[in-house]
mmCIF file of C-alpha atoms in Angstrom:
data_model
loop_
_atom_site.group_PDB
_atom_site.id
_atom_site.type_symbol
_atom_site.label_atom_id
_atom_site.label_comp_id
_atom_site.label_asym_id
_atom_site.label_seq_id
_atom_site.Cartn_x
_atom_site.Cartn_y
_atom_site.Cartn_z
ATOM 1 C CA MET C 101 96.059 130.409 100.884
ATOM 2 C CA SER C 102 93.742 131.695 103.485
ATOM 3 C CA GLU C 103 90.738 133.166 103.064
ATOM 4 C CA ALA C 104 88.484 135.699 104.557
ATOM 5 C CA GLU C 105 85.150 136.240 102.378
ATOM 6 C CA GLN C 106 82.064 137.774 103.571
ATOM 7 C CA ALA C 107 79.151 136.249 102.412
ATOM 8 C CA PRO C 108 75.470 137.259 103.185
ATOM 9 C CA ALA C 109 73.365 134.927 105.681
ATOM 10 C CA SER C 110 71.260 133.269 102.813
ATOM 11 C CA VAL C 111 74.302 132.463 100.643
ATOM 12 C CA PRO C 112 77.159 130.768 102.845
ATOM 13 C CA GLU C 113 79.277 130.004 99.797
ATOM 14 C CA VAL C 114 83.092 130.024 99.996
ATOM 15 C CA LEU C 115 84.827 132.482 97.540
ATOM 16 C CA ASP C 116 88.568 130.921 97.292
ATOM 17 C CA ALA C 117 87.835 128.706 100.686
ATOM 18 C CA LEU C 118 91.530 126.945 100.570
ATOM 19 C CA ASN C 119 93.965 129.371 99.214
ATOM 20 C CA ALA C 120 92.563 132.854 99.505
ATOM 21 C CA THR C 121 92.787 135.596 101.844
ATOM 22 C CA ASP C 122 89.919 138.256 101.066
ATOM 23 C CA SER C 123 89.174 141.751 102.775
ATOM 24 C CA ASN C 124 85.750 143.220 103.929
ATOM 25 C CA GLY C 125 84.703 144.382 100.710
ATOM 26 C CA THR C 126 81.417 145.633 99.515
ATOM 27 C CA GLU C 127 80.587 143.161 96.981
ATOM 28 C CA VAL C 128 77.217 142.033 96.718
ATOM 29 C CA LEU C 129 76.357 138.235 96.149
ATOM 30 C CA ASN C 130 73.095 137.397 94.580
ATOM 31 C CA ALA C 131 71.554 140.973 94.857
ATOM 32 C CA THR C 132 71.336 140.125 98.903
ATOM 33 C CA ALA C 133 73.158 142.900 100.850
ATOM 34 C CA LYS C 134 76.774 142.025 102.612
ATOM 35 C CA PHE C 135 77.102 141.971 106.096
ATOM 36 C CA VAL C 136 79.771 144.641 106.841
ATOM 37 C CA ALA C 137 82.074 142.902 110.015
ATOM 38 C CA THR C 138 82.481 144.930 113.000
ATOM 39 C CA PRO C 139 86.009 145.689 113.951
ATOM 40 C CA GLU C 140 85.692 143.734 117.139
ATOM 41 C CA GLY C 141 83.973 140.500 114.966
ATOM 42 C CA THR C 142 86.584 141.065 112.405
ATOM 43 C CA ALA C 143 89.792 140.604 114.878
ATOM 44 C CA LEU C 144 88.004 138.108 116.847
ATOM 45 C CA ALA C 145 87.651 135.723 113.710
ATOM 46 C CA TYR C 146 91.142 136.603 112.662
ATOM 47 C CA GLY C 147 92.995 135.789 116.120
ATOM 48 C CA SER C 148 90.857 132.396 116.479
ATOM 49 C CA LEU C 149 91.808 131.154 112.763
ATOM 50 C CA VAL C 150 95.178 132.143 113.872
ATOM 51 C CA PHE C 151 95.162 130.263 117.121
ATOM 52 C CA MET C 152 93.317 127.273 115.398
ATOM 53 C CA ALA C 153 96.097 127.280 112.442
ATOM 54 C CA LEU C 154 99.019 127.316 115.583
ATOM 55 C CA VAL C 155 97.373 124.119 117.342
ATOM 56 C CA PRO C 156 98.055 121.418 114.797
ATOM 57 C CA ILE C 157 101.313 122.858 114.080
ATOM 58 C CA PHE C 158 102.576 122.691 117.495
ATOM 59 C CA PHE C 159 101.080 119.349 118.402
ATOM 60 C CA GLY C 160 101.303 117.763 115.223
ATOM 61 C CA ALA C 161 104.851 118.753 115.613
ATOM 62 C CA LEU C 162 105.479 117.140 118.667
ATOM 63 C CA ARG C 163 103.516 113.966 117.856
ATOM 64 C CA SER C 164 105.692 113.842 114.945
ATOM 65 C CA VAL C 165 109.173 113.578 117.176
ATOM 66 C CA THR C 166 107.052 111.054 119.258
ATOM 67 C CA CYS C 167 105.649 108.296 116.690
ATOM 68 C CA SER C 168 109.267 108.905 115.094
ATOM 69 C CA LYS C 169 110.712 107.603 118.180
ATOM 70 C CA SER C 170 108.195 104.945 119.069
ATOM 71 C CA LYS C 171 108.741 103.263 115.573
ATOM 72 C CA GLU C 172 112.408 103.488 115.986
ATOM 73 C CA LEU C 173 112.239 101.659 119.619
ATOM 74 C CA GLY C 174 110.108 98.813 118.026
ATOM 75 C CA GLU C 175 106.342 100.427 116.355
ATOM 76 C CA ASN C 176 104.920 101.130 119.621
ATOM 77 C CA ASP C 177 102.497 103.677 119.912
ATOM 78 C CA TYR C 178 102.781 106.875 122.545
ATOM 79 C CA ASP C 179 99.970 106.159 123.805
ATOM 80 C CA SER C 180 97.853 103.046 122.290
ATOM 81 C CA GLY C 181 100.490 101.504 120.120
ATOM 82 C CA PHE C 182 101.538 101.698 116.724
ATOM 83 C CA ARG C 183 100.339 97.872 116.114
ATOM 84 C CA ASN C 184 99.367 98.511 112.411
ATOM 85 C CA ALA C 185 100.968 99.685 109.517
ATOM 86 C CA ALA C 186 98.340 102.270 108.440
ATOM 87 C CA ASP C 187 99.462 104.020 111.506
ATOM 88 C CA MET C 188 103.438 104.993 110.419
ATOM 89 C CA PRO C 189 104.430 108.081 108.894
ATOM 90 C CA GLU C 190 105.126 108.423 105.411
ATOM 91 C CA THR C 191 108.371 110.015 104.211
ATOM 92 C CA ILE C 192 108.291 112.818 101.338
ATOM 93 C CA THR C 193 111.598 112.436 99.474
ATOM 94 C CA SER C 194 112.877 115.118 97.099
ATOM 95 C CA ARG C 195 111.312 113.736 93.835
ATOM 96 C CA ASP C 196 108.085 113.538 95.882
ATOM 97 C CA ALA C 197 108.494 116.737 96.399
ATOM 98 C CA ALA C 198 109.022 118.061 93.115
ATOM 99 C CA ARG C 199 105.822 116.688 91.804
ATOM 100 C CA PHE C 200 103.389 117.647 93.975
ATOM 101 C CA PRO C 201 103.208 121.074 92.491
ATOM 102 C CA ILE C 202 102.454 119.249 88.984
ATOM 103 C CA ILE C 203 99.853 116.846 90.633
ATOM 104 C CA ALA C 204 98.517 119.634 92.624
ATOM 105 C CA SER C 205 97.626 121.532 89.624
ATOM 106 C CA CYS C 206 96.291 118.609 87.370
ATOM 107 C CA THR C 207 94.119 117.234 90.352
ATOM 108 C CA LEU C 208 92.995 120.859 90.680
ATOM 109 C CA PHE C 209 91.887 121.907 86.839
ATOM 110 C CA GLY C 210 90.599 118.237 86.171
ATOM 111 C CA LEU C 211 87.777 119.074 89.310
ATOM 112 C CA TYR C 212 87.227 122.091 87.448
ATOM 113 C CA LEU C 213 86.262 120.231 84.453
ATOM 114 C CA PHE C 214 84.651 117.535 86.518
ATOM 115 C CA PHE C 215 82.713 120.551 88.390
ATOM 116 C CA LYS C 216 81.781 121.825 84.619
ATOM 117 C CA VAL C 217 80.526 118.597 83.304
ATOM 118 C CA PHE C 218 78.262 116.991 85.880
ATOM 119 C CA SER C 219 76.032 118.179 88.681
ATOM 120 C CA GLN C 220 77.293 119.862 91.583
ATOM 121 C CA GLU C 221 74.522 118.532 93.764
ATOM 122 C CA TYR C 222 75.625 114.840 93.317
ATOM 123 C CA ILE C 223 79.037 115.473 93.126
ATOM 124 C CA ASN C 224 79.132 116.929 96.718
ATOM 125 C CA LEU C 225 76.893 114.583 98.101
ATOM 126 C CA LEU C 226 79.756 111.981 97.463
ATOM 127 C CA LEU C 227 82.176 114.350 98.606
ATOM 128 C CA SER C 228 80.302 114.665 101.546
ATOM 129 C CA VAL C 229 80.062 110.639 102.354
ATOM 130 C CA TYR C 230 83.529 110.664 101.409
ATOM 131 C CA PHE C 231 85.062 113.386 103.711
ATOM 132 C CA PHE C 232 82.361 111.956 106.773
ATOM 133 C CA VAL C 233 84.045 108.516 106.404
ATOM 134 C CA LEU C 234 87.817 110.236 106.478
ATOM 135 C CA GLY C 235 87.092 112.804 109.209
ATOM 136 C CA VAL C 236 85.424 110.070 111.429
ATOM 137 C CA LEU C 237 88.768 108.262 111.069
ATOM 138 C CA ALA C 238 91.124 110.985 111.514
ATOM 139 C CA LEU C 239 89.384 112.437 114.747
ATOM 140 C CA SER C 240 89.178 109.272 116.144
ATOM 141 C CA HIS C 241 93.029 108.822 115.522
ATOM 142 C CA THR C 242 93.818 112.612 116.914
ATOM 143 C CA MET C 243 91.522 111.892 120.135
ATOM 144 C CA SER C 244 93.124 108.195 120.908
ATOM 145 C CA PRO C 245 96.241 109.692 122.597
ATOM 146 C CA LEU C 246 94.100 112.175 125.004
ATOM 147 C CA MET C 247 91.307 109.692 125.536
ATOM 148 C CA SER C 248 94.366 107.235 126.688
ATOM 149 C CA ARG C 249 95.109 109.336 129.716
ATOM 150 C CA VAL C 250 91.393 110.176 130.403
ATOM 151 C CA PHE C 251 90.090 106.467 130.784
ATOM 152 C CA PRO C 252 90.556 105.447 134.455
ATOM 153 C CA ALA C 253 93.048 102.296 135.039
ATOM 154 C CA SER C 254 90.380 100.337 135.734
ATOM 155 C CA PHE C 255 88.825 100.737 132.572
ATOM 156 C CA PRO C 256 87.830 97.034 131.013
ATOM 157 C CA ASN C 257 90.303 97.514 127.630
ATOM 158 C CA LYS C 258 89.583 94.712 125.723
ATOM 159 C CA GLN C 259 92.140 93.812 122.600
ATOM 160 C CA TYR C 260 90.728 93.174 119.406
ATOM 161 C CA GLN C 261 91.809 91.981 115.335
ATOM 162 C CA LEU C 262 90.659 92.737 112.386
ATOM 163 C CA LEU C 263 92.152 90.368 110.058
ATOM 164 C CA PHE C 264 91.580 89.251 106.512
ATOM 165 C CA THR C 265 93.756 87.014 104.691
ATOM 166 C CA GLN C 266 93.879 85.419 100.773
ATOM 167 C CA GLY C 267 95.436 81.949 99.635
ATOM 168 C CA THR C 268 96.051 79.212 102.142
ATOM 169 C CA GLY C 269 99.408 77.527 103.663
ATOM 170 C CA GLU C 270 102.922 79.032 102.888
ATOM 171 C CA SER C 271 101.143 81.451 100.195
ATOM 172 C CA LYS C 272 98.735 82.789 102.638
ATOM 173 C CA GLU C 273 99.079 86.890 102.942
ATOM 174 C CA GLU C 274 97.650 89.455 104.993
ATOM 175 C CA ILE C 275 95.174 92.105 103.354
ATOM 176 C CA VAL C 276 94.180 93.346 106.517
ATOM 177 C CA ASN C 277 95.541 93.197 109.955
ATOM 178 C CA TYR C 278 94.083 96.098 112.074
ATOM 179 C CA GLU C 279 94.090 95.814 116.146
ATOM 180 C CA PHE C 280 92.340 98.032 118.058
ATOM 181 C CA ASP C 281 90.804 98.073 121.580
ATOM 182 C CA THR C 282 87.900 99.318 124.050
ATOM 183 C CA LYS C 283 89.146 103.136 124.159
ATOM 184 C CA ASN C 284 89.149 103.489 120.235
ATOM 185 C CA LEU C 285 85.650 102.130 119.662
ATOM 186 C CA VAL C 286 85.019 105.072 122.304
ATOM 187 C CA CYS C 287 86.940 107.375 119.943
ATOM 188 C CA LEU C 288 85.245 106.224 116.971
ATOM 189 C CA LEU C 289 81.450 106.452 118.433
ATOM 190 C CA ILE C 290 82.423 110.391 119.594
ATOM 191 C CA SER C 291 83.647 110.849 116.130
ATOM 192 C CA SER C 292 80.845 109.209 114.232
ATOM 193 C CA VAL C 293 78.614 111.179 116.208
ATOM 194 C CA VAL C 294 80.847 114.379 115.306
ATOM 195 C CA GLY C 295 80.212 113.030 111.742
ATOM 196 C CA VAL C 296 76.635 112.802 111.684
ATOM 197 C CA TRP C 297 76.656 116.329 112.860
ATOM 198 C CA TYR C 298 78.772 117.545 109.944
ATOM 199 C CA LEU C 299 76.853 115.681 107.447
ATOM 200 C CA LEU C 300 73.414 116.854 108.283
ATOM 201 C CA LYS C 301 74.190 120.182 109.462
ATOM 202 C CA LYS C 302 77.294 121.298 108.117
ATOM 203 C CA HIS C 303 77.992 123.104 111.026
ATOM 204 C CA TRP C 304 80.981 125.342 111.226
ATOM 205 C CA ILE C 305 82.272 124.041 114.295
ATOM 206 C CA ALA C 306 81.630 120.338 113.237
ATOM 207 C CA ASN C 307 83.493 121.364 110.187
ATOM 208 C CA ASN C 308 86.068 122.745 112.438
ATOM 209 C CA LEU C 309 86.682 119.901 114.316
ATOM 210 C CA PHE C 310 87.165 117.798 111.185
ATOM 211 C CA GLY C 311 89.609 120.472 109.892
ATOM 212 C CA LEU C 312 92.054 120.506 113.138
ATOM 213 C CA ALA C 313 91.956 116.628 112.892
ATOM 214 C CA PHE C 314 93.011 116.630 108.786
ATOM 215 C CA ALA C 315 95.719 119.226 109.649
ATOM 216 C CA LEU C 316 97.101 117.448 112.900
ATOM 217 C CA ASN C 317 96.963 114.112 111.246
ATOM 218 C CA GLY C 318 98.693 116.014 108.082
ATOM 219 C CA VAL C 319 101.300 117.161 110.365
ATOM 220 C CA GLU C 320 101.839 114.521 112.378
ATOM 221 C CA LEU C 321 102.243 111.696 109.405
ATOM 222 C CA LEU C 322 103.883 113.386 106.697
ATOM 223 C CA HIS C 323 107.483 113.555 107.402
ATOM 224 C CA LEU C 324 110.211 115.485 105.163
ATOM 225 C CA ASN C 325 113.110 113.600 104.975
ATOM 226 C CA ASN C 326 115.756 116.805 105.299
ATOM 227 C CA VAL C 327 115.387 120.551 104.760
ATOM 228 C CA SER C 328 116.126 120.596 101.295
ATOM 229 C CA THR C 329 113.239 118.496 100.170
ATOM 230 C CA GLY C 330 111.332 120.996 102.432
ATOM 231 C CA CYS C 331 112.673 123.614 100.438
ATOM 232 C CA ILE C 332 111.667 121.996 96.964
ATOM 233 C CA LEU C 333 108.439 121.125 98.297
ATOM 234 C CA LEU C 334 107.805 124.992 99.656
ATOM 235 C CA GLY C 335 109.330 126.845 96.788
ATOM 236 C CA GLY C 336 107.231 124.722 94.037
ATOM 237 C CA LEU C 337 103.722 125.548 96.028
ATOM 238 C CA PHE C 338 104.801 129.119 96.449
ATOM 239 C CA VAL C 339 105.135 129.110 92.631
ATOM 240 C CA TYR C 340 101.764 127.229 92.791
ATOM 241 C CA ASP C 341 99.708 129.100 94.903
ATOM 242 C CA VAL C 342 100.775 132.517 92.899
ATOM 243 C CA PHE C 343 99.778 131.217 89.834
ATOM 244 C CA TRP C 344 96.450 129.340 90.697
ATOM 245 C CA VAL C 345 95.329 132.494 92.715
ATOM 246 C CA PHE C 346 96.726 135.784 90.422
ATOM 247 C CA GLY C 347 96.782 133.940 87.116
ATOM 248 C CA THR C 348 93.127 132.340 86.598
ATOM 249 C CA ASN C 349 89.429 131.592 87.991
ATOM 250 C CA VAL C 350 90.010 128.093 88.141
ATOM 251 C CA MET C 351 90.720 127.419 91.941
ATOM 252 C CA VAL C 352 87.954 130.318 92.665
ATOM 253 C CA THR C 353 85.319 128.315 90.436
ATOM 254 C CA VAL C 354 86.350 125.017 92.264
ATOM 255 C CA ALA C 355 86.527 126.294 95.615
ATOM 256 C CA LYS C 356 82.791 127.808 94.888
ATOM 257 C CA SER C 357 81.455 124.442 94.199
ATOM 258 C CA PHE C 358 83.609 122.312 96.757
ATOM 259 C CA GLU C 359 81.760 121.510 100.078
ATOM 260 C CA ALA C 360 84.122 119.488 102.128
ATOM 261 C CA PRO C 361 85.764 120.303 105.579
ATOM 262 C CA ILE C 362 89.216 121.168 104.329
ATOM 263 C CA LYS C 363 89.083 124.382 105.570
ATOM 264 C CA LEU C 364 88.951 126.425 109.234
ATOM 265 C CA VAL C 365 86.447 128.832 109.580
ATOM 266 C CA PHE C 366 85.481 131.324 112.079
ATOM 267 C CA PRO C 367 82.129 133.883 111.747
ATOM 268 C CA GLN C 368 82.772 137.601 112.065
ATOM 269 C CA ASP C 369 79.330 137.748 113.086
ATOM 270 C CA LEU C 370 79.536 135.764 115.919
ATOM 271 C CA LEU C 371 79.083 138.478 118.979
ATOM 272 C CA GLU C 372 75.625 139.425 116.812
ATOM 273 C CA LYS C 373 74.072 136.090 116.207
ATOM 274 C CA GLY C 374 76.086 133.422 118.062
ATOM 275 C CA LEU C 375 76.518 130.240 116.852
ATOM 276 C CA GLU C 376 74.061 130.607 114.019
ATOM 277 C CA ALA C 377 76.530 133.290 112.328
ATOM 278 C CA SER C 378 76.929 132.679 108.798
ATOM 279 C CA ASN C 379 79.592 134.854 107.464
ATOM 280 C CA PHE C 380 82.954 133.320 107.920
ATOM 281 C CA ALA C 381 86.541 134.498 107.794
ATOM 282 C CA MET C 382 88.488 131.189 106.447
ATOM 283 C CA LEU C 383 91.840 129.642 106.046
ATOM 284 C CA GLY C 384 92.541 126.516 103.846
ATOM 285 C CA LEU C 385 94.071 123.326 105.315
ATOM 286 C CA GLY C 386 97.042 123.593 103.100
ATOM 287 C CA ASP C 387 98.214 126.818 104.361
ATOM 288 C CA ILE C 388 98.303 124.858 107.765
ATOM 289 C CA VAL C 389 99.878 121.480 106.718
ATOM 290 C CA ILE C 390 102.695 122.662 104.095
ATOM 291 C CA PRO C 391 104.205 124.745 106.380
ATOM 292 C CA GLY C 392 103.549 122.419 109.432
ATOM 293 C CA ILE C 393 105.364 119.702 108.000
ATOM 294 C CA PHE C 394 108.144 121.735 107.626
ATOM 295 C CA ILE C 395 108.224 123.164 111.202
ATOM 296 C CA ALA C 396 107.927 119.573 112.433
ATOM 297 C CA LEU C 397 111.137 118.570 110.385
ATOM 298 C CA LEU C 398 113.567 121.054 111.972
ATOM 299 C CA LEU C 399 111.776 120.079 115.692
ATOM 300 C CA ARG C 400 113.249 116.565 114.973
ATOM 301 C CA PHE C 401 116.666 118.218 113.947
ATOM 302 C CA ASP C 402 116.917 120.044 117.149
ATOM 303 C CA VAL C 403 115.832 116.550 118.794
ATOM 304 C CA SER C 404 118.661 115.450 116.857
ATOM 305 C CA LEU C 405 121.380 117.875 118.051
ATOM 306 C CA LYS C 406 120.889 116.858 121.544
ATOM 307 C CA LYS C 407 121.331 119.876 123.099
ATOM 308 C CA ASN C 408 117.960 120.722 125.299
ATOM 309 C CA SER C 409 117.046 123.299 122.728
ATOM 310 C CA ARG C 410 114.311 123.908 120.537
ATOM 311 C CA THR C 411 115.698 126.975 118.636
ATOM 312 C CA TYR C 412 114.695 125.745 115.269
ATOM 313 C CA PHE C 413 111.524 124.698 115.856
ATOM 314 C CA TYR C 414 110.861 127.973 117.685
ATOM 315 C CA SER C 415 111.851 130.520 115.267
ATOM 316 C CA SER C 416 110.082 128.916 112.349
ATOM 317 C CA PHE C 417 106.958 128.650 114.583
ATOM 318 C CA LEU C 418 107.086 132.047 114.888
ATOM 319 C CA ALA C 419 107.868 132.950 111.551
ATOM 320 C CA TYR C 420 104.669 131.333 110.660
ATOM 321 C CA ILE C 421 103.130 133.825 113.108
ATOM 322 C CA PHE C 422 105.074 136.781 111.507
ATOM 323 C CA GLY C 423 103.966 135.438 107.833
ATOM 324 C CA LEU C 424 100.235 134.508 108.317
ATOM 325 C CA GLY C 425 99.790 138.042 110.429
ATOM 326 C CA LEU C 426 101.583 139.618 107.118
ATOM 327 C CA THR C 427 98.756 137.925 104.844
ATOM 328 C CA ILE C 428 96.085 139.421 106.898
ATOM 329 C CA PHE C 429 97.927 142.878 106.720
ATOM 330 C CA VAL C 430 98.777 142.955 103.358
ATOM 331 C CA MET C 431 94.582 141.672 102.427
ATOM 332 C CA HIS C 432 93.469 144.499 104.330
ATOM 333 C CA THR C 433 96.116 146.716 103.006
ATOM 334 C CA PHE C 434 95.052 146.442 99.299
ATOM 335 C CA LYS C 435 91.574 144.909 99.556
ATOM 336 C CA HIS C 436 92.273 141.970 97.608
ATOM 337 C CA ALA C 437 92.733 138.256 98.048
ATOM 338 C CA GLN C 438 96.361 137.064 98.381
ATOM 339 C CA PRO C 439 98.293 133.690 98.478
ATOM 340 C CA ALA C 440 99.244 133.040 101.791
ATOM 341 C CA LEU C 441 102.327 130.769 101.117
ATOM 342 C CA LEU C 442 103.176 134.066 98.890
ATOM 343 C CA TYR C 443 104.403 135.356 102.653
ATOM 344 C CA LEU C 444 104.711 131.951 104.428
ATOM 345 C CA VAL C 445 107.008 129.970 102.394
ATOM 346 C CA PRO C 446 109.827 133.109 102.604
ATOM 347 C CA ALA C 447 109.065 133.213 106.371
ATOM 348 C CA CYS C 448 109.075 129.590 107.503
ATOM 349 C CA VAL C 449 112.404 129.059 105.362
ATOM 350 C CA GLY C 450 113.941 131.927 105.940
ATOM 351 C CA PHE C 451 114.109 132.492 109.648
ATOM 352 C CA PRO C 452 115.628 129.539 110.318
ATOM 353 C CA VAL C 453 118.210 129.283 107.571
ATOM 354 C CA ILE C 454 119.439 132.749 109.024
ATOM 355 C CA VAL C 455 119.656 131.409 112.429
ATOM 356 C CA ALA C 456 121.593 128.589 111.043
ATOM 357 C CA LEU C 457 123.904 130.941 109.566
ATOM 358 C CA PHE C 458 124.181 132.793 113.007
ATOM 359 C CA LYS C 459 125.063 129.669 114.763
ATOM 360 C CA GLY C 460 127.402 127.934 111.843
ATOM 361 C CA GLU C 461 124.987 124.794 111.930
ATOM 362 C CA LEU C 462 123.864 125.630 108.378
ATOM 363 C CA THR C 463 125.576 122.751 106.958
ATOM 364 C CA GLU C 464 124.611 120.384 109.496
ATOM 365 C CA MET C 465 121.278 121.440 109.266
ATOM 366 C CA PHE C 466 121.091 120.574 105.157
ATOM 367 C CA SER C 467 122.941 117.676 105.805
ATOM 368 C CA TYR C 468 120.302 116.275 108.107
ATOM 369 C CA GLU C 469 118.471 113.283 107.331
ATOM 370 C CA SER C 470 115.015 112.629 109.033
ATOM 371 C CA SER C 471 114.413 109.266 107.749
ATOM 372 C CA GLU C 472 117.979 108.108 108.983
ATOM 373 C CA GLU C 473 118.112 109.901 112.400
ATOM 374 C CA VAL C 474 115.222 110.020 113.408
ATOM 375 C CA LEU C 475 112.832 107.383 111.247
ATOM 376 C CA PRO C 476 115.171 105.169 109.914
ATOM 377 C CA GLY C 477 112.852 102.113 108.783
ATOM 378 C CA SER C 478 110.120 104.787 107.600
ATOM 379 C CA PRO C 479 108.491 103.505 104.162
ATOM 380 C CA ARG C 480 108.821 106.074 100.805
ATOM 381 C CA LEU C 481 105.645 107.733 99.980
ATOM 382 C CA THR C 482 104.697 105.507 97.058
ATOM 383 C CA SER C 483 100.874 106.921 97.183
ATOM 384 C CA PHE C 484 101.766 110.083 96.033
ATOM 385 C CA PRO C 485 99.533 112.673 97.878
ATOM 386 C CA THR C 486 98.936 116.162 96.416
ATOM 387 C CA VAL C 487 99.047 118.264 99.741
ATOM 388 C CA SER C 488 98.763 122.046 99.064
ATOM 389 C CA GLY C 489 96.283 124.812 99.283
ATOM 390 C CA SER C 490 93.518 123.923 96.852
ATOM 391 C CA PRO C 491 90.640 121.787 97.582
ATOM 392 C CA ALA C 492 91.271 119.706 94.849
ATOM 393 C CA SER C 493 94.694 119.136 96.299
ATOM 394 C CA LEU C 494 93.889 118.380 99.479
ATOM 395 C CA ALA C 495 91.034 116.251 98.601
ATOM 396 C CA SER C 496 93.645 114.115 97.336
ATOM 397 C CA SER C 497 96.273 114.271 100.662
ATOM 398 C CA MET C 498 93.733 112.841 102.754
ATOM 399 C CA ASP C 499 94.162 109.431 101.372
ATOM 400 C CA ALA C 500 97.749 110.164 102.489
ATOM 401 C CA VAL C 501 96.491 111.106 106.068
ATOM 402 C CA SER C 502 93.620 108.345 105.667
ATOM 403 C CA MET C 503 96.636 106.350 106.205
ATOM 404 C CA ALA C 504 96.760 107.133 109.833
ATOM 405 C CA THR C 505 93.146 106.131 110.442
ATOM 406 C CA GLY C 506 93.319 102.850 108.679
ATOM 407 C CA CYS C 507 91.632 103.992 105.604
ATOM 408 C CA SER C 508 94.319 103.142 103.370
ATOM 409 C CA SER C 509 94.985 99.814 101.821
ATOM 410 C CA PRO C 510 97.105 98.237 104.234
ATOM 411 C CA ARG C 511 100.528 96.289 103.924
ATOM 412 C CA ARG C 512 100.586 92.942 102.926
ATOM 413 C CA ARG C 513 102.266 90.426 104.456
ATOM 414 C CA ARG C 514 102.981 86.551 103.990
ATOM 415 C CA LEU C 515 101.888 84.575 107.058
ATOM 416 C CA GLN C 516 104.338 81.910 108.243
ATOM 417 C CA PRO C 517 102.671 78.741 108.898
ATOM 418 C CA THR C 518 102.659 77.617 112.708
ATOM 419 C CA SER C 519 102.674 74.371 114.028
ATOM 420 C CA MET C 520 100.302 72.633 116.219
#
């Protein structure tokens, strides 16, 4: 879901930060007069959010195809090498997709109870440290292909390996085997600067840099195995989104208490206050990642057709723009929070299906298996991530995204003794 909630400068709290799109109302928070955004400021904020949402979907989809091909050709990353098991994409099966809304709901309600029982200050301190680490690793992974092109050929790029094993002789097993180079260290250093900036200031630009990195990594590395699985996932989260926004106050309560870069924000008072603006329009990462992985699947389907066209990718991409625009329009018309997936899911699924019907490729589209066609050796998603529009589920989903950044438990491998 998306949200555009105006908060006073002294109270920069997020109301339903991940999953609702609100209007320019006149509600007063903490007895402080609410800032009323100008039409220009509102248009700039919404336009910027739409643009920022499209960037990780477009480039994440392209990178999902590239990393799939690289995996198929022998685990070579498109720029710096898929040298680590943690960098390989995760495949979401129909069973995983069916469990998504249930696990997400349990996580959301668990966080709701957690915030009710424990001190919000200490919980958010732990969350800040947790997302600092994940954000630095995610941003570093996102920057790596770009930096590989920026650095000159004469740059002294040394190779390093972090290796931990257990046991001896024939029973020796790898616990950690991570390879990196000097360019990766430079990316990590730059990302750490952004991380410290976010940790100390919670600035909205630093928040957006982390949010964009999380979203791009999610679209790139979470792969649906077929279109049917995508329909199950989007359909389940459609119901989940509508229920938790319209049916209860759980999501609003959690979002008000949850401080983490799991949303993209843009100030509606930027023209008046510059970079110190504090009245934000917001879009949750769940409204980017969930439709994004389905759009990425359709791009891989386009590639599998070998027709040098991207019909299904562009149709679903345009459908996403339409759905997001419709969300904003309805929010302003009815002056009420809207679950964005209520509009995004029918658009992103319906448009490509209609195109397939006209082209006579509907059966071919639903019989396409991404895990076989594009990524034959893709591992199944055994550590279940709950990616959705809520802060609870996005916090859990970062564990899956962190597999792309070396943060998760890597694959163990038995070492064969070598003769001297």
